[in-house]
Amino acid sequence: MAILTDRKSLREYDVIIVGSGAGGGMMGMLLALNGVKVLMIEAGRNYDPQKETPMFNTPDKAPLRGKGTQDRFFGHYDATVGGGWQVPGEPYGDKPGTEEEFWWWRPRMLGGRTNHWGRISLRFGEYDFKPKSRDGLGFDWPISYTDLAPYYDKAELMVGIYGSTEGLENTPDSPPGILQPAPKPRAAELLIKKYSKGLNIPVVPIHRAVLSEPMDGPARAAKLFPNNPSAQRIVGNDMSMRAACFWATTCGRGCSIRANFQSTTVLIPPALQTGNLDIITDAMVREVMMDANGKATGVHYVDKITRTDAIAKARIVILSASTCETARILLNSKSALFPNGLANGSGQVGKNLTDSVGSSMGGHVPELESLPPYNEDGAGGGHVYTPWWNYKTQEKLGFARGYHIEMGGGRYMPGMGSLAILDQKAPGVYGKKLKEEAKRYYGAVVGFAGRGEMIPNENCYCEIDPNRVDQWGIPTLRFHWKWSDHEINQATHMQNTFAEIINSMGGKATPKPGKEALNKPGEIIHEAGTAMMGSDAKSSVVNSFGQTWDVKNLFLMDASILPSNPDKNLTLTVLALAWRSADYLLDEMKQGNI
Amino acid sequence: MHEPQISRRSIFKLVAAASAAGSLLPAGAEPPKPLSKHVNNPFSDPDYNNPTIPWDKPMVASELATLTVLVDLILPADEESPAASAIDLPDFLNEWVGAPYAENREDHDTIRGGVSWINTHAYKLHGREFKDLAEAQQTAILDTICDPAKAAPELAYGARFFQKLRMLTLGGYYSHPATWKALGYVGNVPIAGPYPGVPEEIIKMLGLEGL
Ligand SMILES: Cc1cc2nc3c(=O)[nH]c(=O)nc-3n(C[C@H](O)[C@H](O)[C@H](O)COP(=O)(O)OP(=O)(O)OC[C@H]3O[C@@H](n4cnc5c(N)ncnc54)[C@H](O)[C@@H]3O)c2cc1C
Ligand code: SF4
């Protein structure tokens, strides 16, 4: 799909964007639609979701029945190319003295993690922008919900999100005409809702970046680009060509009919149609190049195919290489003017690293045994969730901030582990009786996963490892981590809540203490904060538009700039921030300020 | 409403074809120019549609013959679904025990060692290897090892083997589409229009009205 640029015929560019995921993809599209000449540089290989997505392939066609392995953590068919927790030849490490080992997820493909993400798309609420003012912890944002709300509207209109409006505290509703209807819940989801009601735990439709109906492209594009006829035409046509979800297959494989959001199916195609975007793949950026006056002039990258160094130049550089990689590029861009790394006058680059607090539990539910079969595939992910519901009793809980619960159960496509429950429920059984037991227990389980807010702390950060380079000769990152009691107590609360729900459903669950039940740092793959935005150059790396305080023509556009990491998975916020930054940048360019 | 250029209906057909070979290029987009080498690594960058198994299958014919008998005792044919050997479960087990991952390497020893163990055990009891016994003799042996909680201490190794073999057989068998209808999985087919939700019958059974 991508029009790949021959490296020898690179044009003059206005803007270089490093990375093609959520932040880079959105920026690239908006700038290209506005006539800016953009070069996107991506470390991974070209990836064409319409050709490569194994949507309907069954487990028997894959090695080990498609099961997850060290090499392919989410299974053979998962749309992660060239990486995962490890990228061959690109190591990272732990700083001596760290309490926990950080896990760093990286793909190497056009579109980055947007090809295989969970598509859960929740707006941050008004409290989430001012956490320090509310409880004295962490950092306030230099902007508030109302500043970002119009950009959430735009991002949601562009991407296409299903969900509902519920009027819940700190869980913003979208204005009418933006969300598409949420799909009906499945049996297990309704049963969880039924029993959660008795525990005063709300269960409502989740918001996901999946089209539940076709898009009316021209109408949406007219709202999004009122003064830009060519953008209306290109985006309007392209949106209308996206099909609605057909309620089969899992979204983690990607979506060749373009019903879910991927940078490669939603942002890059219209951007390419403008003729203003060029992309080079297999190009790993080492550092940002600077002139004597402290202005960015371009980037220095390694062409991975020829293993030669190359340079690309532009008036403006935007780093969207993902939270930790953006920090790595800055820290590796050392010069006489910037001895501690680029844009690091505050000393905050690499600091304040957070991930979501994660903990999960599964349980057997007798009522779900032997149900008549019906098609439960649905939207390739959850249809419902529980937003944080304890704002009123927060002070008594022993931790600040909240979590949401993702949940599911029932009869999904069987894989290697789908009948693992028989080891306990039907030991010793074989022969025809075993087939009866399989039918009885298949799908009679529910699962819960908590995703909570971590508060930035000084023990959690990444920095350049002084002793190690990767196979491209680029110094690698090492991580340091220590959970605070807030996260540990929150995970304990998650465990107790999940056990309570499962037990009320007739299952038998035993909660674990938080420390044992906490996922690894990085494992939830919601890293943020390594180049925080703020209101001044002393305490933060960028302003609210992602513009670095120290270098005017250098912008950061991914989750590295988030000052807090609320429980509401961060990608939609990255997309909204990118839109706000693009508007600002276009304006600054027009005025001749940059 | 603006009509999509490809109707939903034809998309369903196209998708099936596209996932096999072709593609659905949006109008106006150019085909990719192959400047980027597809750096194919069968582990981290596999060919999704034509995957290869990048390791050897170590077991030999005699081991597979014993496993054929065993997997069919665990999951035999009936009116609704095939015998485990009919969808080549022994070959799957061979692929499984050859994989380089820690879990598989451990299973390699459990399964191959277990096949040898059960043959020796059969020989001691009846003077023949397991697959050549009468079915009643075979199930008599399985009954002594099938439940690890009840197996005699001197049969503990056999019990551990059978427990592992049973779970791998269940996993391999029910992840094969030939078994899905009988199991009660009816997905992986596109549905036009809104997601239909839970049938009324189940809503009533579970008391989910009005939720
Ligand atoms: C399994 C999974 C599930 C998830 N589920 C959700 C969810 O439900 N909701 C949610 O909000 N978020 C979710 N996320 C997180 C989400 O994917 C990320 O927040 C989002 O993709 C971040 O976008 P990004 O632009 O910062 O980075 P990415 O999407 O990671 O893109 C960065 C790109 O930059 C490239 N790059 C990196 N280094 C260099 C370099 N030196 N030179 C050139 N290019 C480089 C990378 O190859 C990559 O393509 C999930 C992630 C995963 C993996
Ligand atoms: S479930 Fe729907 S959105 Fe997800 S991959 Fe399948 S068709 Fe696409």
PDB file of C-alpha atoms in Angstrom, chain A residues 248-453:
ATOM      1  CA  ALA A 248     -15.767 -12.323  12.754  1.00  0.00           C
ATOM      2  CA  THR A 249     -11.995 -12.717  13.295  1.00  0.00           C
ATOM      3  CA  THR A 250      -9.953 -11.013  16.014  1.00  0.00           C
ATOM      4  CA  CYS A 251      -8.762  -7.436  15.675  1.00  0.00           C
ATOM      5  CA  GLY A 252      -5.232  -8.239  16.855  1.00  0.00           C
ATOM      6  CA  ARG A 253      -4.565  -9.818  13.464  1.00  0.00           C
ATOM      7  CA  GLY A 254      -5.375  -6.535  11.788  1.00  0.00           C
ATOM      8  CA  CYS A 255      -8.343  -5.878   9.555  1.00  0.00           C
ATOM      9  CA  SER A 256      -8.049  -6.144   5.783  1.00  0.00           C
ATOM     10  CA  ILE A 257     -11.525  -4.637   5.254  1.00  0.00           C
ATOM     11  CA  ARG A 258     -10.335  -1.625   7.261  1.00  0.00           C
ATOM     12  CA  ALA A 259     -13.147  -1.805   9.808  1.00  0.00           C
ATOM     13  CA  ASN A 260     -10.812  -1.175  12.717  1.00  0.00           C
ATOM     14  CA  PHE A 261      -8.240   1.533  13.213  1.00  0.00           C
ATOM     15  CA  GLN A 262      -4.674   1.021  12.098  1.00  0.00           C
ATOM     16  CA  SER A 263      -2.375   3.801  11.024  1.00  0.00           C
ATOM     17  CA  THR A 264      -1.819   1.717   7.887  1.00  0.00           C
ATOM     18  CA  THR A 265      -5.524   1.488   7.005  1.00  0.00           C
ATOM     19  CA  VAL A 266      -6.892   4.838   8.176  1.00  0.00           C
ATOM     20  CA  LEU A 267      -4.171   7.496   8.241  1.00  0.00           C
ATOM     21  CA  ILE A 268      -1.474   6.553   5.780  1.00  0.00           C
ATOM     22  CA  PRO A 269      -3.698   5.784   2.739  1.00  0.00           C
ATOM     23  CA  PRO A 270      -5.295   9.270   2.538  1.00  0.00           C
ATOM     24  CA  ALA A 271      -1.963  10.873   3.403  1.00  0.00           C
ATOM     25  CA  LEU A 272      -0.343   9.114   0.455  1.00  0.00           C
ATOM     26  CA  GLN A 273      -3.131  10.161  -1.863  1.00  0.00           C
ATOM     27  CA  THR A 274      -2.227  13.808  -1.327  1.00  0.00           C
ATOM     28  CA  GLY A 275       1.116  13.228  -2.989  1.00  0.00           C
ATOM     29  CA  ASN A 276       2.705  15.173  -0.148  1.00  0.00           C
ATOM     30  CA  LEU A 277       3.897  12.247   1.921  1.00  0.00           C
ATOM     31  CA  ASP A 278       6.899  10.087   1.185  1.00  0.00           C
ATOM     32  CA  ILE A 279       7.787   7.141   3.353  1.00  0.00           C
ATOM     33  CA  ILE A 280      11.010   5.265   3.731  1.00  0.00           C
ATOM     34  CA  THR A 281      10.937   2.043   5.681  1.00  0.00           C
ATOM     35  CA  ASP A 282      13.765  -0.088   7.100  1.00  0.00           C
ATOM     36  CA  ALA A 283      15.404   3.134   8.215  1.00  0.00           C
ATOM     37  CA  MET A 284      16.439   3.376  11.845  1.00  0.00           C
ATOM     38  CA  VAL A 285      16.997   6.900  13.125  1.00  0.00           C
ATOM     39  CA  ARG A 286      20.036   7.318  15.377  1.00  0.00           C
ATOM     40  CA  GLU A 287      19.912  10.975  16.211  1.00  0.00           C
ATOM     41  CA  VAL A 288      18.592  14.396  15.349  1.00  0.00           C
ATOM     42  CA  MET A 289      21.045  16.627  13.515  1.00  0.00           C
ATOM     43  CA  MET A 290      21.561  20.190  14.686  1.00  0.00           C
ATOM     44  CA  ASP A 291      23.165  23.342  13.307  1.00  0.00           C
ATOM     45  CA  ALA A 292      25.429  25.724  15.185  1.00  0.00           C
ATOM     46  CA  ASN A 293      22.488  27.890  16.188  1.00  0.00           C
ATOM     47  CA  GLY A 294      20.701  25.098  17.998  1.00  0.00           C
ATOM     48  CA  LYS A 295      18.138  24.400  15.306  1.00  0.00           C
ATOM     49  CA  ALA A 296      17.279  20.902  14.133  1.00  0.00           C
ATOM     50  CA  THR A 297      18.247  20.315  10.502  1.00  0.00           C
ATOM     51  CA  GLY A 298      17.195  16.714   9.976  1.00  0.00           C
ATOM     52  CA  VAL A 299      17.996  13.205  11.122  1.00  0.00           C
ATOM     53  CA  HIS A 300      20.794  10.745  10.809  1.00  0.00           C
ATOM     54  CA  TYR A 301      19.614   7.196  10.157  1.00  0.00           C
ATOM     55  CA  VAL A 302      20.872   3.723   9.333  1.00  0.00           C
ATOM     56  CA  ASP A 303      19.576   2.168   6.153  1.00  0.00           C
ATOM     57  CA  LYS A 304      18.971  -1.325   7.505  1.00  0.00           C
ATOM     58  CA  ILE A 305      19.077  -3.029   4.120  1.00  0.00           C
ATOM     59  CA  THR A 306      22.443  -1.731   2.984  1.00  0.00           C
ATOM     60  CA  ARG A 307      23.711  -1.124   6.524  1.00  0.00           C
ATOM     61  CA  THR A 308      24.898   2.316   5.504  1.00  0.00           C
ATOM     62  CA  ASP A 309      24.400   5.645   7.202  1.00  0.00           C
ATOM     63  CA  ALA A 310      22.271   8.319   5.606  1.00  0.00           C
ATOM     64  CA  ILE A 311      20.919  11.748   6.321  1.00  0.00           C
ATOM     65  CA  ALA A 312      17.566  13.352   5.642  1.00  0.00           C
ATOM     66  CA  LYS A 313      16.951  17.076   5.984  1.00  0.00           C
ATOM     67  CA  ALA A 314      13.937  19.243   6.685  1.00  0.00           C
ATOM     68  CA  ARG A 315      12.888  22.508   8.335  1.00  0.00           C
ATOM     69  CA  ILE A 316      11.087  20.728  11.149  1.00  0.00           C
ATOM     70  CA  VAL A 317      11.647  17.399  12.876  1.00  0.00           C
ATOM     71  CA  ILE A 318       8.939  15.454  14.717  1.00  0.00           C
ATOM     72  CA  LEU A 319       9.789  12.413  16.806  1.00  0.00           C
ATOM     73  CA  SER A 320       6.977   9.847  17.073  1.00  0.00           C
ATOM     74  CA  ALA A 321       9.066   6.764  17.632  1.00  0.00           C
ATOM     75  CA  SER A 322       7.078   5.731  20.767  1.00  0.00           C
ATOM     76  CA  THR A 323       7.601   6.789  24.383  1.00  0.00           C
ATOM     77  CA  CYS A 324      10.903   5.111  25.187  1.00  0.00           C
ATOM     78  CA  GLU A 325      12.412   5.258  21.702  1.00  0.00           C
ATOM     79  CA  THR A 326      11.749   8.990  21.403  1.00  0.00           C
ATOM     80  CA  ALA A 327      13.611   9.476  24.692  1.00  0.00           C
ATOM     81  CA  ARG A 328      16.388   7.261  23.388  1.00  0.00           C
ATOM     82  CA  ILE A 329      16.831   9.345  20.236  1.00  0.00           C
ATOM     83  CA  LEU A 330      16.927  12.566  22.280  1.00  0.00           C
ATOM     84  CA  LEU A 331      19.428  11.174  24.770  1.00  0.00           C
ATOM     85  CA  ASN A 332      21.601   9.859  21.953  1.00  0.00           C
ATOM     86  CA  SER A 333      21.575  13.242  20.169  1.00  0.00           C
ATOM     87  CA  LYS A 334      24.380  14.720  22.222  1.00  0.00           C
ATOM     88  CA  SER A 335      26.436  17.679  21.071  1.00  0.00           C
ATOM     89  CA  ALA A 336      28.513  20.519  22.500  1.00  0.00           C
ATOM     90  CA  LEU A 337      25.357  22.596  22.723  1.00  0.00           C
ATOM     91  CA  PHE A 338      23.371  19.752  24.261  1.00  0.00           C
ATOM     92  CA  PRO A 339      25.787  17.674  26.347  1.00  0.00           C
ATOM     93  CA  ASN A 340      23.007  15.873  28.253  1.00  0.00           C
ATOM     94  CA  GLY A 341      21.054  14.980  25.188  1.00  0.00           C
ATOM     95  CA  LEU A 342      18.796  17.063  23.038  1.00  0.00           C
ATOM     96  CA  ALA A 343      15.943  19.112  24.522  1.00  0.00           C
ATOM     97  CA  ASN A 344      17.029  17.940  27.939  1.00  0.00           C
ATOM     98  CA  GLY A 345      17.698  21.268  29.640  1.00  0.00           C
ATOM     99  CA  SER A 346      15.244  20.213  32.322  1.00  0.00           C
ATOM    100  CA  GLY A 347      16.983  16.883  32.866  1.00  0.00           C
ATOM    101  CA  GLN A 348      13.573  15.230  32.534  1.00  0.00           C
ATOM    102  CA  VAL A 349      14.136  13.212  29.344  1.00  0.00           C
ATOM    103  CA  GLY A 350      13.724   9.525  30.182  1.00  0.00           C
ATOM    104  CA  LYS A 351      12.263  10.287  33.619  1.00  0.00           C
ATOM    105  CA  ASN A 352       8.680   9.869  34.881  1.00  0.00           C
ATOM    106  CA  LEU A 353       8.204   6.650  32.941  1.00  0.00           C
ATOM    107  CA  THR A 354       4.869   4.989  33.680  1.00  0.00           C
ATOM    108  CA  ASP A 355       2.833   2.034  32.461  1.00  0.00           C
ATOM    109  CA  SER A 356      -0.696   1.003  33.387  1.00  0.00           C
ATOM    110  CA  VAL A 357      -1.133  -1.028  36.546  1.00  0.00           C
ATOM    111  CA  GLY A 358      -2.294  -4.439  35.376  1.00  0.00           C
ATOM    112  CA  SER A 359      -3.715  -7.479  37.109  1.00  0.00           C
ATOM    113  CA  SER A 360      -6.048 -10.207  35.937  1.00  0.00           C
ATOM    114  CA  MET A 361      -8.072 -13.236  36.997  1.00  0.00           C
ATOM    115  CA  GLY A 362     -10.135 -15.918  35.318  1.00  0.00           C
ATOM    116  CA  GLY A 363     -12.827 -18.107  36.741  1.00  0.00           C
ATOM    117  CA  HIS A 364     -15.196 -20.921  35.891  1.00  0.00           C
ATOM    118  CA  VAL A 365     -18.905 -20.046  35.890  1.00  0.00           C
ATOM    119  CA  PRO A 366     -21.277 -23.048  36.145  1.00  0.00           C
ATOM    120  CA  GLU A 367     -24.178 -21.137  34.571  1.00  0.00           C
ATOM    121  CA  LEU A 368     -22.235 -20.833  31.322  1.00  0.00           C
ATOM    122  CA  GLU A 369     -21.818 -24.608  30.943  1.00  0.00           C
ATOM    123  CA  SER A 370     -23.536 -26.411  28.052  1.00  0.00           C
ATOM    124  CA  LEU A 371     -25.182 -23.330  26.543  1.00  0.00           C
ATOM    125  CA  PRO A 372     -26.746 -23.710  23.093  1.00  0.00           C
ATOM    126  CA  PRO A 373     -24.199 -22.550  20.511  1.00  0.00           C
ATOM    127  CA  TYR A 374     -24.502 -19.118  18.935  1.00  0.00           C
ATOM    128  CA  ASN A 375     -21.962 -16.883  17.209  1.00  0.00           C
ATOM    129  CA  GLU A 376     -20.034 -15.020  19.906  1.00  0.00           C
ATOM    130  CA  ASP A 377     -17.144 -13.684  17.830  1.00  0.00           C
ATOM    131  CA  GLY A 378     -18.559 -10.151  17.781  1.00  0.00           C
ATOM    132  CA  ALA A 379     -16.231  -7.199  17.390  1.00  0.00           C
ATOM    133  CA  GLY A 380     -12.945  -9.042  17.845  1.00  0.00           C
ATOM    134  CA  GLY A 381     -12.558  -7.632  21.367  1.00  0.00           C
ATOM    135  CA  GLY A 382     -14.703  -6.592  24.318  1.00  0.00           C
ATOM    136  CA  HIS A 383     -18.191  -5.122  24.004  1.00  0.00           C
ATOM    137  CA  VAL A 384     -18.466  -3.908  27.616  1.00  0.00           C
ATOM    138  CA  TYR A 385     -16.253  -2.697  30.468  1.00  0.00           C
ATOM    139  CA  THR A 386     -16.369  -1.177  33.926  1.00  0.00           C
ATOM    140  CA  PRO A 387     -15.171   2.417  34.179  1.00  0.00           C
ATOM    141  CA  TRP A 388     -13.649   3.413  37.551  1.00  0.00           C
ATOM    142  CA  TRP A 389     -16.565   3.608  39.949  1.00  0.00           C
ATOM    143  CA  ASN A 390     -15.066   4.511  43.334  1.00  0.00           C
ATOM    144  CA  TYR A 391     -14.446   8.260  43.085  1.00  0.00           C
ATOM    145  CA  LYS A 392     -16.620   8.899  46.144  1.00  0.00           C
ATOM    146  CA  THR A 393     -14.785   6.462  48.406  1.00  0.00           C
ATOM    147  CA  GLN A 394     -11.291   7.002  47.019  1.00  0.00           C
ATOM    148  CA  GLU A 395      -9.846   8.284  50.288  1.00  0.00           C
ATOM    149  CA  LYS A 396     -10.589   5.042  52.116  1.00  0.00           C
ATOM    150  CA  LEU A 397      -9.013   2.758  49.546  1.00  0.00           C
ATOM    151  CA  GLY A 398      -5.315   3.034  50.375  1.00  0.00           C
ATOM    152  CA  PHE A 399      -4.280   4.110  46.878  1.00  0.00           C
ATOM    153  CA  ALA A 400      -4.751   7.154  44.715  1.00  0.00           C
ATOM    154  CA  ARG A 401      -6.472   7.044  41.312  1.00  0.00           C
ATOM    155  CA  GLY A 402      -8.489   4.299  39.751  1.00  0.00           C
ATOM    156  CA  TYR A 403      -8.689   1.499  37.241  1.00  0.00           C
ATOM    157  CA  HIS A 404     -11.138   0.211  34.690  1.00  0.00           C
ATOM    158  CA  ILE A 405     -12.000  -3.436  34.160  1.00  0.00           C
ATOM    159  CA  GLU A 406     -11.906  -5.212  30.815  1.00  0.00           C
ATOM    160  CA  MET A 407     -13.861  -8.437  30.786  1.00  0.00           C
ATOM    161  CA  GLY A 408     -15.026 -11.287  28.639  1.00  0.00           C
ATOM    162  CA  GLY A 409     -15.909 -14.927  28.397  1.00  0.00           C
ATOM    163  CA  GLY A 410     -17.695 -17.463  26.267  1.00  0.00           C
ATOM    164  CA  ARG A 411     -16.996 -19.345  23.094  1.00  0.00           C
ATOM    165  CA  TYR A 412     -14.260 -17.732  21.071  1.00  0.00           C
ATOM    166  CA  MET A 413     -12.352 -19.556  18.350  1.00  0.00           C
ATOM    167  CA  PRO A 414     -10.794 -22.561  20.092  1.00  0.00           C
ATOM    168  CA  GLY A 415      -7.039 -22.571  20.440  1.00  0.00           C
ATOM    169  CA  MET A 416      -4.477 -24.691  22.243  1.00  0.00           C
ATOM    170  CA  GLY A 417      -5.519 -23.537  25.714  1.00  0.00           C
ATOM    171  CA  SER A 418      -9.284 -23.359  25.293  1.00  0.00           C
ATOM    172  CA  LEU A 419      -9.948 -26.579  27.174  1.00  0.00           C
ATOM    173  CA  ALA A 420      -7.258 -26.232  29.821  1.00  0.00           C
ATOM    174  CA  ILE A 421     -10.040 -26.136  32.399  1.00  0.00           C
ATOM    175  CA  LEU A 422     -10.576 -29.901  31.899  1.00  0.00           C
ATOM    176  CA  ASP A 423      -7.316 -30.608  33.708  1.00  0.00           C
ATOM    177  CA  GLN A 424      -9.121 -29.604  36.898  1.00  0.00           C
ATOM    178  CA  LYS A 425     -12.765 -30.183  36.097  1.00  0.00           C
ATOM    179  CA  ALA A 426     -12.506 -33.587  34.448  1.00  0.00           C
ATOM    180  CA  PRO A 427      -9.289 -35.291  35.526  1.00  0.00           C
ATOM    181  CA  GLY A 428      -8.839 -38.871  34.394  1.00  0.00           C
ATOM    182  CA  VAL A 429     -11.598 -38.766  31.795  1.00  0.00           C
ATOM    183  CA  TYR A 430     -10.879 -40.085  28.288  1.00  0.00           C
ATOM    184  CA  GLY A 431     -12.827 -41.495  25.369  1.00  0.00           C
ATOM    185  CA  LYS A 432     -16.339 -40.413  24.407  1.00  0.00           C
ATOM    186  CA  LYS A 433     -16.954 -39.088  27.908  1.00  0.00           C
ATOM    187  CA  LEU A 434     -14.116 -36.612  27.408  1.00  0.00           C
ATOM    188  CA  LYS A 435     -15.894 -35.196  24.382  1.00  0.00           C
ATOM    189  CA  GLU A 436     -18.988 -34.651  26.511  1.00  0.00           C
ATOM    190  CA  GLU A 437     -16.931 -32.850  29.115  1.00  0.00           C
ATOM    191  CA  ALA A 438     -15.308 -30.686  26.447  1.00  0.00           C
ATOM    192  CA  LYS A 439     -18.727 -29.588  25.181  1.00  0.00           C
ATOM    193  CA  ARG A 440     -19.899 -28.871  28.695  1.00  0.00           C
ATOM    194  CA  TYR A 441     -16.969 -26.732  29.808  1.00  0.00           C
ATOM    195  CA  TYR A 442     -15.906 -25.009  26.574  1.00  0.00           C
ATOM    196  CA  GLY A 443     -16.495 -21.286  27.046  1.00  0.00           C
ATOM    197  CA  ALA A 444     -17.766 -21.632  30.637  1.00  0.00           C
ATOM    198  CA  VAL A 445     -15.144 -19.213  31.916  1.00  0.00           C
ATOM    199  CA  VAL A 446     -14.970 -15.483  32.428  1.00  0.00           C
ATOM    200  CA  GLY A 447     -11.872 -13.308  32.665  1.00  0.00           C
ATOM    201  CA  PHE A 448     -11.171  -9.886  34.111  1.00  0.00           C
ATOM    202  CA  ALA A 449      -8.241  -7.544  33.538  1.00  0.00           C
ATOM    203  CA  GLY A 450      -7.724  -4.344  35.502  1.00  0.00           C
ATOM    204  CA  ARG A 451      -5.986  -1.397  33.872  1.00  0.00           C
ATOM    205  CA  GLY A 452      -5.106   1.266  36.398  1.00  0.00           C
ATOM    206  CA  GLU A 453      -3.348   4.569  36.750  1.00  0.00           C
TER     207      GLU A 453
END
